[in-house]
């Protein structure tokens, strides 16, 4: 479960930040997640019904929505879902409860919509960093950094945990599947590029991706739990080293 904090972090300082999904990285998953971002219950964005759009007002609305989303992530991580109230989000965001209801609608669609927004935001940040990377190896490093939580109690990873424990209908399961598949597709793109350049081994891509993501998810749970074995060892370095071993071409020493 990829995660991160909301702040933008320079790439040379281990950016782990997970708004529109980046083009050219993945297909079906991004389309599904994009639909989830517009509305987790499958309805069209309210703004689509307006014949004319005031751009200044639209930017203001996007900023308010982003503030509401970040507040929701923080409150959900702190209080959990059972005790969550729209008024808590409104207070944290410095907005009225009415504004929160406008942005989210019903509470039962809140979690999926916030998660979809969070992941789309992180995918954009990841792609911005990956576009500046000089090699597939650097992109792999970035992928690991963006996927892992930065610290115990990471808010975005906590949001993932809260969402996955909820009961979801078929539409909700499709959204969650698309979000998870989006990260698989990004890792596959990095490995495929490395193979084509002869920098990575010719691994079985689906099998490698399953193992890699399973390892990263397990390490993420360790970080969130606060296991002592990672107090003096870098989880990122451990994970990256394991992936690099699997991807090292056999002709190299």
XYZ file of C-alpha atoms in Angstrom:
253
model
C 0.000 0.000 0.000
C 1.832 3.076 -1.212
C 1.810 6.094 0.974
C 3.413 9.341 2.033
C 2.956 12.630 3.726
C 1.293 15.595 2.086
C 4.349 17.863 1.912
C 6.335 18.041 -1.321
C 9.876 16.849 -0.669
C 12.987 17.336 -2.835
C 14.073 14.158 -4.579
C 17.467 14.199 -2.877
C 15.772 14.004 0.492
C 13.899 10.745 0.071
C 10.606 12.043 -1.332
C 7.781 9.784 -0.265
C 4.826 11.782 -1.508
C 1.889 9.123 -3.188
C -4.522 16.441 -9.512
C -4.394 14.177 -12.283
C -2.540 10.869 -12.817
C 0.527 11.196 -15.023
C 0.087 10.347 -18.668
C 2.027 7.580 -20.335
C 2.753 5.585 -17.195
C -0.296 3.393 -16.837
C -3.595 2.937 -18.592
C -6.637 1.193 -17.166
C -5.724 1.743 -13.537
C -5.293 5.486 -14.001
C -8.590 5.740 -15.844
C -10.388 3.949 -13.011
C -8.622 5.991 -10.348
C -9.336 9.195 -12.207
C -13.014 8.351 -12.192
C -12.766 7.652 -8.483
C -11.150 11.032 -7.921
C -14.034 12.772 -9.653
C -16.568 10.865 -7.572
C -16.183 7.647 -5.635
C -19.829 6.725 -6.181
C -19.468 6.934 -9.959
C -21.412 10.155 -10.469
C -20.125 12.914 -12.722
C -18.240 15.889 -11.373
C -20.689 18.663 -10.456
C -18.717 21.177 -12.510
C -19.367 19.192 -15.699
C -22.968 20.424 -15.704
C -21.974 24.095 -15.852
C -22.008 25.695 -19.312
C -19.495 28.399 -18.359
C -16.628 28.124 -15.866
C -15.150 31.006 -13.939
C -11.451 30.010 -13.942
C -10.596 32.040 -10.852
C -13.468 30.491 -8.974
C -12.472 27.042 -10.251
C -8.910 27.458 -8.932
C -10.305 28.601 -5.610
C -12.585 25.571 -5.508
C -9.707 23.221 -6.311
C -7.643 24.733 -3.506
C -10.526 24.369 -1.053
C -11.084 20.775 -2.119
C -7.414 20.000 -1.660
C -7.463 21.549 1.799
C -10.527 19.504 2.680
C -8.879 16.309 1.381
C -5.707 16.882 3.405
C -7.768 17.610 6.509
C -9.761 14.433 5.956
C -6.594 12.337 5.682
C -5.322 13.798 8.944
C -8.576 13.305 10.851
C -9.110 9.756 9.563
C -5.591 8.778 10.608
C -6.138 10.285 14.050
C -9.692 9.194 14.843
C -10.331 6.257 12.546
C -13.464 5.835 10.489
C -16.021 4.833 13.116
C -15.718 8.062 15.094
C -15.254 10.277 12.044
C -17.556 13.281 11.756
C -17.814 15.759 8.924
C -17.552 18.545 11.489
C -14.125 17.226 12.527
C -12.882 17.573 8.963
C -14.440 21.021 8.655
C -12.740 22.235 11.828
C -9.348 20.861 10.741
C -9.701 22.446 7.291
C -10.934 25.793 8.608
C -14.156 25.420 6.643
C -17.844 25.068 7.386
C -19.501 21.656 7.617
C -21.639 22.703 4.660
C -18.554 23.179 2.511
C -17.280 19.730 3.492
C -20.605 18.164 2.581
C -20.458 19.964 -0.758
C -17.038 18.541 -1.553
C -17.693 15.013 -0.293
C -21.417 14.473 -0.349
C -22.356 11.425 1.710
C -20.016 10.148 4.388
C -20.031 6.612 3.008
C -18.202 7.752 -0.135
C -15.707 9.864 1.799
C -12.954 7.319 2.341
C -12.650 6.082 -1.218
C -12.743 9.576 -2.646
C -10.072 10.858 -0.271
C -7.879 7.823 -0.966
C -8.264 8.260 -4.728
C -7.325 11.935 -4.427
C -4.353 11.096 -2.231
C -3.023 8.489 -4.645
C -3.530 10.648 -7.739
C -1.666 13.463 -6.019
C 1.196 11.121 -5.136
C 1.353 9.626 -8.619
C 1.776 13.112 -10.039
C 4.647 13.829 -7.661
C 6.275 10.505 -8.383
C 6.094 11.090 -12.122
C 7.574 14.582 -11.785
C 10.540 13.097 -9.951
C 10.845 10.114 -12.318
C 10.901 12.424 -15.337
C 14.058 14.003 -13.935
C 15.749 10.693 -13.137
C 18.703 9.765 -15.313
C 18.337 5.997 -15.372
C 15.949 3.124 -14.606
C 17.988 2.442 -11.450
C 17.230 5.957 -10.208
C 13.547 5.481 -11.023
C 13.534 2.227 -9.059
C 15.024 4.083 -6.095
C 12.279 6.703 -6.393
C 9.571 4.064 -6.610
C 10.719 2.489 -3.350
C 10.939 5.876 -1.632
C 7.464 6.902 -2.725
C 5.919 3.545 -1.844
C 7.217 3.134 1.708
C 5.863 5.136 4.664
C 8.316 7.714 5.922
C 7.655 7.105 9.591
C 5.458 5.299 12.069
C 1.961 6.719 11.901
C 2.296 7.973 8.310
C -1.120 9.491 7.603
C -1.543 8.279 4.062
C -0.629 4.714 4.880
C -3.026 4.873 7.828
C -5.712 5.953 5.374
C -5.003 2.886 3.232
C -5.354 0.667 6.288
C -8.650 2.261 7.264
C -10.091 1.917 3.765
C -9.062 -1.708 3.273
C -10.761 -2.777 6.509
C -14.128 -1.428 5.334
C -16.752 -3.447 3.491
C -16.965 -2.369 -0.153
C -19.474 -3.031 -2.883
C -18.371 -4.051 -6.363
C -17.831 -0.436 -7.448
C -15.662 0.230 -4.410
C -13.617 -2.904 -5.040
C -13.004 -1.805 -8.621
C -11.701 1.544 -7.394
C -9.374 -0.051 -4.852
C -8.146 -2.566 -7.424
C -7.405 0.255 -9.852
C -5.423 2.152 -7.221
C -3.351 -0.906 -6.346
C -2.855 -1.821 -9.999
C -1.621 1.701 -10.707
C 1.461 1.103 -8.591
C 2.061 -2.310 -10.145
C 1.974 -0.695 -13.576
C 4.465 1.982 -12.564
C 6.924 -0.572 -11.244
C 6.509 -2.672 -14.385
C 7.247 0.390 -16.527
C 10.511 1.012 -14.671
C 11.627 -2.616 -14.929
C 10.611 -2.858 -18.585
C 12.691 0.209 -19.407
C 15.676 -1.220 -17.554
C 15.378 -4.532 -19.395
C 15.194 -2.838 -22.782
C 18.369 -0.872 -21.990
C 20.149 -4.001 -20.779
C 20.509 -2.571 -17.262
C 18.123 -5.026 -15.581
C 17.870 -8.798 -15.807
C 15.207 -10.330 -18.023
C 12.931 -11.203 -15.111
C 9.388 -12.517 -15.381
C 7.675 -9.145 -15.053
C 4.310 -10.131 -13.483
C 5.975 -12.518 -11.021
C 8.660 -9.991 -10.074
C 6.076 -7.265 -9.530
C 3.955 -9.434 -7.237
C 6.969 -10.346 -5.112
C 8.321 -6.789 -5.035
C 5.048 -5.168 -4.024
C 4.379 -7.875 -1.430
C 7.800 -7.202 0.118
C 7.272 -3.436 0.139
C 3.836 -3.824 1.717
C 5.238 -6.072 4.432
C 8.054 -3.649 5.189
C 5.544 -0.804 5.281
C 3.544 -2.631 7.940
C 6.742 -3.042 9.962
C 7.380 0.697 9.791
C 3.813 1.568 10.793
C 3.967 -0.878 13.686
C 7.303 0.538 14.795
C 9.283 -2.697 14.858
C 12.580 -2.174 16.630
C 14.685 -3.881 13.960
C 14.295 -0.831 11.729
C 15.363 1.729 14.316
C 18.982 1.588 13.220
C 18.596 0.191 9.704
C 17.174 1.927 6.644
C 14.048 0.189 5.369
C 14.505 1.930 2.043
C 18.095 0.691 1.664
C 17.058 -2.845 2.606
C 14.191 -2.931 0.098
C 16.171 -1.339 -2.725
C 19.083 -3.722 -2.220
C 16.744 -6.727 -2.418
C 15.147 -5.492 -5.650
C 18.515 -4.647 -7.193
C 19.785 -8.174 -6.479
C 16.841 -9.645 -8.372
C 17.305 -7.243 -11.264
C 21.105 -7.460 -11.587
C 22.022 -8.859 -15.023
C 23.697 -12.255 -14.746
C 26.639 -11.129 -16.905
C 27.620 -8.571 -14.283
C 29.692 -9.518 -11.218
